[in-house]
Tab-separated table of C-alpha atoms and ligand atoms in Angstrom:
chain	number	residue	atom	x	y	z
C	267	MET	CA	-0.048	-0.015	-0.032
C	268	ALA	CA	1.297	3.540	-0.834
C	269	ARG	CA	1.505	5.566	2.253
C	270	VAL	CA	0.185	8.595	0.448
C	271	LEU	CA	-2.290	8.734	-2.511
C	272	ILE	CA	-2.381	11.901	-4.507
C	273	ALA	CA	-5.125	12.782	-7.012
C	274	GLY	CA	-3.869	15.161	-9.654
C	275	ALA	CA	-0.404	15.550	-11.308
C	276	GLY	CA	-0.325	19.356	-11.491
C	277	ILE	CA	2.335	21.391	-9.913
C	278	GLY	CA	0.915	20.836	-6.419
C	279	GLY	CA	0.491	17.068	-6.652
C	280	LEU	CA	3.830	16.369	-8.379
C	281	THR	CA	5.750	18.557	-5.902
C	282	THR	CA	4.032	16.898	-2.871
C	283	ALA	CA	5.166	13.519	-4.271
C	284	LEU	CA	8.755	14.653	-4.813
C	285	MET	CA	8.898	16.138	-1.212
C	286	LEU	CA	7.492	12.994	0.366
C	287	HIS	CA	9.939	10.933	-1.706
C	288	ALA	CA	12.856	13.072	-0.464
C	289	ARG	CA	11.690	12.276	3.075
C	290	GLY	CA	11.543	8.512	2.385
C	291	ILE	CA	7.659	8.262	2.084
C	292	ALA	CA	6.183	6.426	-0.780
C	293	ALA	CA	3.371	8.109	-2.842
C	294	THR	CA	1.237	7.128	-5.817
C	295	ILE	CA	-0.138	9.864	-8.009
C	296	VAL	CA	-3.185	9.417	-10.234
C	297	GLU	CA	-3.796	11.961	-13.044
C	298	GLN	CA	-6.983	12.284	-15.215
C	299	ALA	CA	-5.125	13.329	-18.270
C	300	ALA	CA	-3.906	10.521	-20.562
C	301	GLU	CA	-0.454	12.177	-20.822
C	302	VAL	CA	1.218	15.223	-19.344
C	303	ARG	CA	1.388	17.702	-22.212
C	304	GLU	CA	2.471	21.245	-22.222
C	305	VAL	CA	-0.841	22.835	-21.572
C	306	GLY	CA	-1.151	26.458	-20.389
C	307	VAL	CA	0.929	29.503	-21.053
C	308	GLY	CA	3.264	31.411	-18.788
C	309	ILE	CA	3.263	31.553	-15.039
C	310	ASN	CA	5.627	33.252	-12.600
C	311	THR	CA	7.040	31.376	-9.671
C	312	LEU	CA	8.378	33.268	-6.649
C	313	PRO	CA	11.690	32.897	-4.875
C	314	HIS	CA	10.264	31.221	-1.734
C	315	ALA	CA	8.722	28.514	-3.966
C	316	ILE	CA	11.796	28.208	-6.108
C	317	ALA	CA	13.815	27.676	-2.820
C	318	GLU	CA	11.769	24.522	-2.420
C	319	LEU	CA	12.263	23.312	-5.937
C	320	ALA	CA	16.021	24.070	-5.401
C	321	GLU	CA	16.041	21.844	-2.358
C	322	LEU	CA	14.680	19.080	-4.681
C	323	ASP	CA	17.661	19.708	-6.802
C	324	LEU	CA	15.580	20.971	-9.848
C	325	LEU	CA	17.299	24.339	-10.273
C	326	ASP	CA	19.412	23.375	-13.341
C	327	ARG	CA	16.329	21.805	-14.953
C	328	LEU	CA	14.426	24.945	-14.446
C	329	ASP	CA	17.132	27.065	-15.859
C	330	ALA	CA	17.119	24.947	-18.930
C	331	VAL	CA	13.416	25.777	-19.705
C	332	GLY	CA	12.517	28.973	-17.764
C	333	LEU	CA	13.828	32.381	-17.323
C	334	ARG	CA	15.154	34.138	-14.260
C	335	THR	CA	13.176	37.347	-13.851
C	336	ARG	CA	15.319	40.466	-13.242
C	337	GLU	CA	12.891	43.283	-12.854
C	338	LEU	CA	9.209	44.051	-12.626
C	339	ARG	CA	7.592	47.312	-13.902
C	340	TYR	CA	4.114	48.574	-13.178
C	341	LEU	CA	2.883	51.151	-15.874
C	342	ASN	CA	-0.255	53.105	-16.524
C	343	ARG	CA	-2.289	52.595	-19.782
C	344	ARG	CA	-0.018	55.065	-21.640
C	345	GLY	CA	3.082	53.246	-20.577
C	346	GLN	CA	4.181	55.795	-17.961
C	347	GLU	CA	6.206	54.196	-15.181
C	348	ILE	CA	4.564	53.879	-11.826
C	349	TRP	CA	6.907	51.468	-9.978
C	350	ARG	CA	9.925	49.355	-10.765
C	351	GLU	CA	11.695	46.848	-8.601
C	352	PRO	CA	14.335	44.135	-8.921
C	353	ARG	CA	13.044	40.490	-8.519
C	354	GLY	CA	14.451	37.277	-7.360
C	355	ILE	CA	18.182	37.090	-6.800
C	356	HIS	CA	18.472	40.752	-8.007
C	357	ALA	CA	16.173	41.817	-5.040
C	358	GLY	CA	18.399	40.061	-2.638
C	359	HIS	CA	16.640	36.647	-2.383
C	360	ALA	CA	18.759	33.618	-2.148
C	361	HIS	CA	16.747	32.130	-4.996
C	362	PRO	CA	15.431	33.428	-8.410
C	363	GLN	CA	12.007	34.165	-9.551
C	364	PHE	CA	11.207	32.171	-12.704
C	365	SER	CA	9.037	33.136	-15.530
C	366	ILE	CA	8.179	29.815	-17.178
C	367	HIS	CA	5.752	28.060	-19.433
C	368	ARG	CA	3.310	26.264	-17.045
C	369	GLY	CA	3.502	23.016	-19.065
C	370	ARG	CA	7.260	23.091	-19.002
C	371	LEU	CA	7.449	23.501	-15.261
C	372	GLN	CA	4.956	20.568	-14.924
C	373	LYS	CA	7.018	18.537	-17.213
C	374	VAL	CA	10.182	19.195	-15.244
C	375	LEU	CA	8.306	17.926	-12.035
C	376	TYR	CA	6.707	15.007	-13.884
C	377	ASP	CA	10.056	13.723	-15.289
C	378	ALA	CA	11.664	14.088	-11.885
C	379	ALA	CA	8.862	12.230	-10.238
C	380	ARG	CA	9.093	9.419	-12.845
C	381	GLU	CA	12.797	9.059	-12.332
C	382	ARG	CA	12.737	9.193	-8.565
C	383	LEU	CA	9.436	7.371	-7.646
C	384	GLY	CA	9.467	5.003	-10.595
C	385	ALA	CA	6.994	5.008	-13.508
C	386	ASP	CA	4.569	2.715	-11.556
C	387	ALA	CA	3.980	5.446	-9.000
C	388	LEU	CA	2.320	7.668	-11.730
C	389	ILE	CA	-0.912	6.442	-13.049
C	390	THR	CA	-2.539	8.507	-15.821
C	391	GLY	CA	-5.992	8.407	-17.612
C	392	HIS	CA	-7.873	7.942	-14.388
C	393	ARG	CA	-10.114	10.383	-12.480
C	394	LEU	CA	-10.784	10.424	-8.781
C	395	ALA	CA	-14.463	9.484	-8.327
C	396	GLY	CA	-14.835	8.929	-4.616
C	397	PHE	CA	-13.197	7.550	-1.508
C	398	VAL	CA	-14.045	5.621	1.639
C	399	GLN	CA	-12.261	6.074	5.017
C	400	ASP	CA	-11.854	3.646	7.808
C	401	GLU	CA	-9.800	3.360	10.988
C	402	ALA	CA	-6.797	1.907	9.103
C	403	GLY	CA	-6.702	3.878	5.908
C	404	VAL	CA	-8.495	5.392	2.941
C	405	THR	CA	-9.614	3.558	-0.262
C	406	ALA	CA	-9.807	5.999	-3.265
C	407	HIS	CA	-11.974	5.028	-6.275
C	408	PHE	CA	-10.816	6.088	-9.757
C	409	THR	CA	-12.566	5.707	-13.056
C	410	ASP	CA	-11.273	5.718	-16.678
C	411	ALA	CA	-11.196	9.380	-17.596
C	412	ARG	CA	-12.280	8.839	-21.156
C	413	ASP	CA	-15.559	7.090	-20.681
C	414	GLY	CA	-16.153	6.719	-16.874
C	415	SER	CA	-15.767	2.913	-17.302
C	416	GLY	CA	-13.639	0.495	-15.432
C	417	SER	CA	-12.481	1.124	-11.893
C	418	LEU	CA	-9.293	1.446	-10.026
C	419	ASP	CA	-9.218	1.188	-6.204
C	420	LEU	CA	-6.188	2.213	-4.403
C	421	ARG	CA	-5.506	2.060	-0.736
C	422	GLY	CA	-3.352	4.533	1.260
C	423	GLU	CA	-2.942	5.964	4.756
C	424	VAL	CA	-4.044	9.316	3.448
C	425	LEU	CA	-5.522	10.824	0.214
C	426	ILE	CA	-4.388	14.227	-0.909
C	427	CYS	CA	-6.625	15.875	-3.428
C	428	ALA	CA	-4.462	18.057	-5.588
C	429	ASP	CA	-7.034	18.062	-8.403
C	430	GLY	CA	-7.280	21.747	-9.273
C	431	ILE	CA	-10.099	24.275	-9.192
C	432	HIS	CA	-12.770	21.771	-10.022
C	433	SER	CA	-11.605	19.333	-7.414
C	434	ALA	CA	-13.563	16.131	-6.982
C	435	GLY	CA	-12.273	15.882	-3.434
C	436	ARG	CA	-13.485	19.320	-2.563
C	437	ARG	CA	-16.850	18.611	-4.088
C	438	ALA	CA	-17.229	15.465	-1.882
C	439	PHE	CA	-16.908	17.690	1.205
C	440	TYR	CA	-18.723	20.630	-0.099
C	441	PRO	CA	-21.350	19.346	-2.419
C	442	ASP	CA	-23.428	22.534	-2.486
C	443	GLU	CA	-20.562	24.792	-3.305
C	444	GLY	CA	-21.304	25.091	-7.041
C	445	PRO	CA	-18.998	26.521	-9.774
C	446	PRO	CA	-16.020	28.944	-9.067
C	447	SER	CA	-16.966	32.626	-8.607
C	448	TRP	CA	-16.332	34.991	-11.532
C	449	ASN	CA	-15.639	38.627	-11.273
C	450	GLY	CA	-16.618	39.450	-14.721
C	451	VAL	CA	-12.985	39.749	-16.004
C	452	ALA	CA	-11.937	37.723	-19.123
C	453	MET	CA	-8.205	36.768	-19.450
C	454	TRP	CA	-6.806	36.160	-22.959
C	455	ARG	CA	-3.353	34.854	-23.109
C	456	GLY	CA	-0.791	34.042	-25.691
C	457	ALA	CA	2.870	33.373	-26.269
C	458	THR	CA	5.135	33.741	-29.331
C	459	ASP	CA	8.686	34.248	-30.385
C	460	TRP	CA	9.166	37.929	-30.360
C	461	PRO	CA	12.187	40.389	-30.615
C	462	VAL	CA	13.751	40.657	-27.208
C	463	TRP	CA	12.218	43.468	-25.185
C	464	GLU	CA	14.483	45.508	-22.836
C	465	ASP	CA	17.098	43.233	-21.344
C	466	GLY	CA	15.108	40.174	-22.042
C	467	GLU	CA	14.479	39.580	-18.312
C	468	THR	CA	11.939	42.224	-17.488
C	469	MET	CA	8.344	41.781	-16.775
C	470	ALA	CA	5.665	44.523	-17.136
C	471	ILE	CA	2.167	45.103	-15.921
C	472	ALA	CA	0.419	47.937	-17.572
C	473	GLY	CA	-3.115	49.361	-17.535
C	474	GLY	CA	-5.742	50.644	-15.275
C	475	LEU	CA	-8.991	50.026	-13.514
C	476	ALA	CA	-10.783	48.700	-16.705
C	477	GLY	CA	-8.099	46.231	-17.556
C	478	LYS	CA	-4.476	45.172	-17.535
C	479	LEU	CA	-1.784	43.825	-19.824
C	480	VAL	CA	0.759	41.493	-18.357
C	481	LEU	CA	3.930	40.999	-20.443
C	482	TYR	CA	6.939	38.728	-19.751
C	483	PRO	CA	9.490	36.497	-21.535
C	484	ILE	CA	9.355	32.894	-20.571
C	485	ALA	CA	12.449	31.328	-22.133
C	486	PRO	CA	16.014	32.440	-22.681
C	487	ALA	CA	16.684	34.440	-25.808
C	488	LYS	CA	17.497	32.760	-28.945
C	489	GLY	CA	19.556	35.290	-30.890
C	490	LYS	CA	17.322	38.371	-31.159
C	491	THR	CA	14.027	36.782	-30.213
C	492	GLN	CA	12.496	34.921	-27.253
C	493	LEU	CA	9.393	33.255	-26.238
C	494	THR	CA	7.229	36.184	-24.954
C	495	ASN	CA	4.022	35.628	-22.958
C	496	TRP	CA	1.170	38.162	-22.753
C	497	VAL	CA	-2.090	38.351	-20.900
C	498	VAL	CA	-4.847	40.845	-21.467
C	499	ASN	CA	-7.387	40.931	-18.419
C	500	VAL	CA	-10.485	42.973	-19.092
C	501	ARG	CA	-13.754	43.358	-17.224
C	502	ILE	CA	-16.236	42.386	-19.997
C	503	ALA	CA	-19.418	41.700	-17.985
C	504	ASP	CA	-21.349	42.108	-14.844
C	505	PRO	CA	-20.948	38.661	-13.147
C	506	SER	CA	-24.290	38.855	-11.334
C	507	VAL	CA	-26.242	38.750	-14.615
C	508	THR	CA	-23.797	37.148	-17.139
C	509	PRO	CA	-22.522	33.564	-16.857
C	510	PRO	CA	-18.809	33.143	-17.043
C	511	PRO	CA	-16.890	31.874	-20.148
C	512	ARG	CA	-16.162	28.245	-20.143
C	513	GLU	CA	-13.407	27.383	-17.474
C	514	SER	CA	-11.022	25.522	-19.600
C	515	TRP	CA	-7.325	26.291	-19.956
C	516	SER	CA	-7.583	25.169	-23.569
C	517	THR	CA	-10.521	27.335	-24.727
C	518	ARG	CA	-9.447	29.243	-27.834
C	519	ALA	CA	-10.571	32.866	-28.595
C	520	PRO	CA	-10.437	34.571	-32.015
C	521	LEU	CA	-8.066	37.438	-32.620
C	522	SER	CA	-11.070	39.724	-33.261
C	523	LYS	CA	-12.227	39.296	-29.722
C	524	VAL	CA	-9.040	40.382	-27.989
C	525	LEU	CA	-7.568	42.976	-30.520
C	526	PRO	CA	-9.788	45.967	-29.521
C	527	TYR	CA	-8.748	45.548	-25.928
C	528	ALA	CA	-5.105	44.907	-26.646
C	529	ARG	CA	-4.986	48.187	-28.672
C	530	ARG	CA	-5.699	50.079	-25.570
C	531	PHE	CA	-2.311	49.385	-23.928
C	532	HIS	CA	0.925	51.081	-24.656
C	533	VAL	CA	4.308	49.758	-23.420
C	534	PRO	CA	7.373	51.761	-24.622
C	535	GLY	CA	9.483	49.715	-26.987
C	536	ILE	CA	7.052	47.063	-27.895
C	537	ASP	CA	4.189	46.955	-30.370
C	538	ILE	CA	1.420	45.174	-28.346
C	539	GLU	CA	-1.012	44.838	-31.233
C	540	ALA	CA	1.670	43.367	-33.452
C	541	LEU	CA	2.595	40.903	-30.613
C	542	VAL	CA	-1.016	39.721	-30.204
C	543	ARG	CA	-1.494	39.391	-33.928
C	544	ALA	CA	1.545	37.267	-34.194
C	545	SER	CA	0.489	34.861	-31.479
C	546	GLY	CA	-0.934	31.728	-33.188
C	547	ALA	CA	-3.192	30.475	-30.414
C	548	ILE	CA	-5.066	32.734	-28.064
C	549	TYR	CA	-6.659	31.242	-24.998
C	550	GLU	CA	-9.520	32.604	-22.964
C	551	TYR	CA	-10.172	32.005	-19.345
C	552	PRO	CA	-12.412	33.714	-16.803
C	553	MET	CA	-10.769	35.212	-13.765
C	554	ALA	CA	-12.305	32.841	-11.201
C	555	ASP	CA	-11.595	31.824	-7.648
C	556	ARG	CA	-13.485	30.350	-4.662
C	557	ASP	CA	-14.272	31.454	-1.212
C	558	PRO	CA	-11.767	30.290	1.421
C	559	LEU	CA	-13.045	27.060	3.159
C	560	PRO	CA	-13.447	26.514	6.854
C	561	ARG	CA	-11.583	23.178	6.593
C	562	TRP	CA	-9.532	21.262	4.086
C	563	THR	CA	-8.907	18.237	6.196
C	564	HIS	CA	-11.632	15.531	6.921
C	565	GLY	CA	-9.986	12.636	8.594
C	566	ARG	CA	-7.572	11.060	6.206
C	567	VAL	CA	-8.376	13.167	3.245
C	568	THR	CA	-7.235	16.732	2.523
C	569	LEU	CA	-7.061	19.373	-0.238
C	570	LEU	CA	-3.955	21.031	-1.694
C	571	GLY	CA	-3.077	23.808	-4.164
C	572	ASP	CA	-6.017	25.056	-6.347
C	573	ALA	CA	-8.288	22.331	-4.945
C	574	ALA	CA	-7.914	23.969	-1.574
C	575	HIS	CA	-7.559	27.761	-2.406
C	576	PRO	CA	-7.910	28.750	-6.054
C	577	MET	CA	-7.084	32.499	-6.303
C	578	TYR	CA	-7.165	35.198	-8.918
C	579	PRO	CA	-3.808	35.131	-10.851
C	580	VAL	CA	-2.525	38.435	-9.561
C	581	GLY	CA	0.750	38.624	-7.729
C	582	SER	CA	2.210	35.455	-9.315
C	583	ASN	CA	0.949	33.229	-6.411
C	584	GLY	CA	-1.121	30.200	-7.732
C	585	ALA	CA	1.733	27.808	-8.368
C	586	ALA	CA	3.964	29.195	-5.661
C	587	GLN	CA	1.375	28.661	-2.882
C	588	ALA	CA	0.727	24.980	-4.194
C	589	ILE	CA	4.500	24.298	-3.804
C	590	LEU	CA	4.529	25.734	-0.309
C	591	ASP	CA	1.558	23.555	0.587
C	592	ALA	CA	3.520	20.547	-0.645
C	593	ARG	CA	6.470	21.380	1.614
C	594	ALA	CA	4.339	21.976	4.719
C	595	LEU	CA	2.387	18.701	4.026
C	596	ALA	CA	5.599	16.665	3.709
C	597	ASP	CA	7.154	18.139	6.798
C	598	HIS	CA	4.056	17.482	8.937
C	599	PHE	CA	3.754	13.926	7.540
C	600	VAL	CA	7.251	13.203	8.854
C	601	ALA	CA	6.852	14.914	12.146
C	602	ALA	CA	3.377	13.882	13.202
C	603	GLY	CA	2.698	10.798	15.271
C	604	HIS	CA	-0.374	9.838	13.246
C	605	PRO	CA	-1.264	10.571	9.576
C	606	ARG	CA	-4.550	12.384	10.582
C	607	GLU	CA	-2.623	14.606	12.890
C	608	ALA	CA	-0.304	15.415	9.944
C	609	LEU	CA	-3.153	16.592	7.811
C	610	TYR	CA	-4.632	18.743	10.537
C	611	ARG	CA	-1.297	20.419	11.261
C	612	TYR	CA	-0.807	20.975	7.604
C	613	GLU	CA	-4.153	22.689	7.392
C	614	ALA	CA	-3.519	24.735	10.475
C	615	GLU	CA	-0.293	26.105	8.909
C	616	ARG	CA	-1.467	26.673	5.372
C	617	LEU	CA	-5.212	27.558	5.459
C	618	PRO	CA	-5.066	30.928	7.129
C	619	LYS	CA	-2.162	32.154	5.023
C	620	THR	CA	-3.644	31.124	1.680
C	621	ALA	CA	-7.156	32.496	2.648
C	622	ALA	CA	-5.478	35.871	3.319
C	623	ILE	CA	-3.872	35.800	-0.248
C	624	VAL	CA	-7.238	34.841	-1.795
C	625	ARG	CA	-8.877	37.845	-0.164
C	626	GLN	CA	-6.035	40.122	-1.007
C	627	ASN	CA	-6.093	39.123	-4.640
C	628	ARG	CA	-9.689	40.035	-4.931
C	629	ILE	CA	-8.921	43.621	-4.254
C	630	GLY	CA	-6.071	43.686	-6.837
C	631	GLY	CA	-2.961	42.433	-4.877
C	632	PRO	CA	0.160	44.386	-5.665
C	633	GLU	CA	-1.264	45.555	-8.893
C	634	ARG	CA	-3.605	47.733	-6.994
C	635	VAL	CA	-0.909	50.353	-7.271
C	636	ILE	CA	-1.765	50.834	-10.788
C	637	ASP	CA	-5.473	51.248	-9.968
C	638	GLU	CA	-4.810	53.814	-7.165
C	639	VAL	CA	-2.744	55.957	-9.591
C	640	GLU	CA	-5.383	55.780	-12.281
C	641	LYS	CA	-8.122	56.854	-9.724
C	642	LEU	CA	-5.973	59.904	-8.800
C	643	SER	CA	-4.730	60.730	-12.253
C	644	PRO	CA	-6.733	59.109	-15.031
C	645	ALA	CA	-5.148	61.089	-17.907
C	646	GLY	CA	-1.466	60.331	-16.894
C	647	PHE	CA	1.072	62.365	-15.078
C	648	ASP	CA	4.211	64.492	-15.409
C	649	HIS	CA	5.835	63.232	-12.141
C	650	ILE	CA	4.453	60.059	-10.509
C	651	ASP	CA	5.531	61.303	-7.028
C	652	ASP	CA	2.902	64.209	-7.403
C	653	VAL	CA	0.221	61.675	-7.804
C	654	LEU	CA	1.142	59.034	-5.198
C	655	SER	CA	4.212	59.247	-2.953
C	656	HIS	CA	7.014	56.638	-3.168
C	657	ALA	CA	6.073	55.495	0.381
C	658	ASP	CA	2.395	54.979	-0.503
C	659	ARG	CA	3.316	52.984	-3.615
C	660	GLU	CA	5.795	50.936	-1.683
C	661	ALA	CA	3.333	50.141	1.011
C	662	ILE	CA	0.937	48.620	-1.567
C	663	VAL	CA	3.519	46.590	-3.354
C	664	LYS	CA	5.736	45.477	-0.390
C	665	GLY	CA	2.687	44.893	1.876
C	666	TYR	CA	1.511	42.293	-0.508
C	667	ALA	CA	4.885	40.596	-0.650
C	668	LYS	CA	4.987	40.391	3.136
C	669	LEU	CA	1.506	38.800	3.193
C	670	ALA	CA	2.434	36.209	0.513
C	671	GLY	CA	5.635	35.354	2.331
C	672	PHE	CA	8.177	36.638	-0.195
C	673	ALA	CA	9.263	40.028	1.151
C	674	THR	CA	13.082	40.026	0.940
C	675	GLY	CA	13.448	39.455	4.703
C	676	ASP	CA	11.177	36.454	4.530
C	677	ALA	CA	12.356	34.329	1.676
C	678	ARG	CA	15.108	31.880	2.090
Q	807	FAD	C1	-4.299	22.521	-18.127
Q	807	FAD	C2	-3.949	23.623	-17.142
Q	807	FAD	C3	-3.427	24.873	-17.700
Q	807	FAD	C4	-3.071	25.874	-16.870
Q	807	FAD	N1	-2.581	26.946	-17.499
Q	807	FAD	C5	-2.194	28.026	-16.652
Q	807	FAD	C6	-1.669	29.214	-17.198
Q	807	FAD	O1	-1.479	29.305	-18.468
Q	807	FAD	N2	-1.381	30.277	-16.406
Q	807	FAD	C7	-1.486	30.109	-15.058
Q	807	FAD	O2	-1.276	31.071	-14.282
Q	807	FAD	N3	-2.126	29.077	-14.434
Q	807	FAD	C8	-2.410	27.952	-15.194
Q	807	FAD	N4	-3.089	26.946	-14.679
Q	807	FAD	C9	-3.208	26.889	-13.263
Q	807	FAD	C10	-1.944	26.698	-12.395
Q	807	FAD	O3	-1.270	25.657	-12.952
Q	807	FAD	C11	-2.360	26.322	-11.067
Q	807	FAD	O4	-3.062	27.611	-10.447
Q	807	FAD	C12	-1.266	26.157	-10.040
Q	807	FAD	O5	-0.166	25.661	-10.710
Q	807	FAD	C13	-1.709	25.272	-8.878
Q	807	FAD	O6	-1.462	23.887	-9.203
Q	807	FAD	P1	-2.324	22.725	-8.811
Q	807	FAD	O7	-1.520	21.501	-8.893
Q	807	FAD	O8	-3.020	22.874	-7.488
Q	807	FAD	O9	-3.547	22.608	-9.817
Q	807	FAD	P2	-3.637	22.300	-11.389
Q	807	FAD	O10	-2.405	22.856	-11.991
Q	807	FAD	O11	-4.997	22.799	-11.900
Q	807	FAD	O12	-3.486	20.727	-11.435
Q	807	FAD	C14	-4.541	19.792	-11.149
Q	807	FAD	C15	-4.204	18.459	-11.841
Q	807	FAD	O13	-5.323	17.580	-11.396
Q	807	FAD	C16	-5.824	16.956	-12.476
Q	807	FAD	N5	-7.230	16.550	-12.108
Q	807	FAD	C17	-8.253	17.252	-12.114
Q	807	FAD	N6	-9.364	16.488	-11.622
Q	807	FAD	C18	-8.899	15.262	-11.448
Q	807	FAD	C19	-9.438	14.055	-10.831
Q	807	FAD	N7	-10.776	14.080	-10.527
Q	807	FAD	N8	-8.753	13.018	-10.736
Q	807	FAD	C20	-7.346	13.026	-11.012
Q	807	FAD	N9	-6.729	14.113	-11.519
Q	807	FAD	C21	-7.443	15.227	-11.694
Q	807	FAD	C22	-5.748	17.895	-13.645
Q	807	FAD	O14	-5.787	17.378	-14.940
Q	807	FAD	C23	-4.389	18.569	-13.336
Q	807	FAD	O15	-3.296	17.946	-13.941
Q	807	FAD	C24	-3.345	25.888	-15.491
Q	807	FAD	C25	-3.826	24.631	-14.992
Q	807	FAD	C26	-4.213	23.552	-15.806
Q	807	FAD	C27	-4.800	22.358	-15.207
């Protein structure tokens, strides 16, 4: 019997398996997808989470597929600079921030898990459908993800549901919760090879209250070009009367839908409209999250990552918090006298912290600095300090870093 069963081979589930393995604890992961493909576009992973992956000896592999972020700039819609700060090692952290294709990060973790845990420990094409607990353990029931046929029952000491925003584990405990909540914002995303912008290691977030553009390279430059990721977030509807677009990371959107919005943003030195036009595939996803839960752990079963605390993707925190969950869970599993105690201690450590980030992201996270400037000076400015003082801007941006555990003094 595996000591730990994990449903979902996303960033959270795979990191948990690797962390447990590093502590001598056997885990089996079951993933619904038939194979782990490079799905998704860019994400940022913060230094405190990269510290955990470095401890798993994965830094070289990340360097091979991702990009160490040097600087972050916040701009208004016209491209005027509101704030700039160094990131990762350049900000004094012991570890870098990585801008990386989500699928490539997942592949790094998946390959490491296969090598270290053995191919038998990763089962694909099966979906968690239910579980039964008893005094000695938990039996998890999986069905064939293609047609719901067949059945695979696995027994473990605990079951970790790391199965994303539509978690089956979460639904079992909270059957009346319904779909994720949508704030009326659509996110369109794409990535394409593009002439290197600035130093090739800089990320920009530009815009105002009605919408934002996020821009960052996600792979090392190849000569004069590099894989450049963009996201356009725009409030397109009143969520109380309009149902959200379909929540699938692979929903495609036509160029004509995003172009009118993309044209609104200006970033010095890069033609945003041309970048968007050049991106072959454009993906659409609603900005959705869920209310923080009162409990994640129910006996021998718990939730992790997006299953536990899906959050708006502001402040680069979704993957980072899933990685921090994995670390906490593995540590408590080793330290606790009983598996149930481990899961309760894990929840006690992680639930309050992640709930605070979910709530902070709802009011804009660090990007709120852009909104505050627009409120005060919608037509732009001559000198940013006349609009909002350096101390006030710093309080918004650094206050968030402290909350999310990656202020320079916090990170390892
Ligand atoms: C396909 C995909 C693409 C994404 N693209 C982006 C992106 O471009 N940018 C971004 O910022 N974030 C993206 N995300 C979200 C981001 O990866 C997560 O917010 C973050 O990494 C937290 O990871 P997680 O492991 O908790 O959840 P997820 O990354 O969502 O992983 C959950 C995993 O569980 C599997 N799963 C779901 N239900 C079951 C079940 N019942 N049984 C077994 N397995 C199940 C899923 O297939 C998935 O592999 C994407 C997520 C997915 C699944």
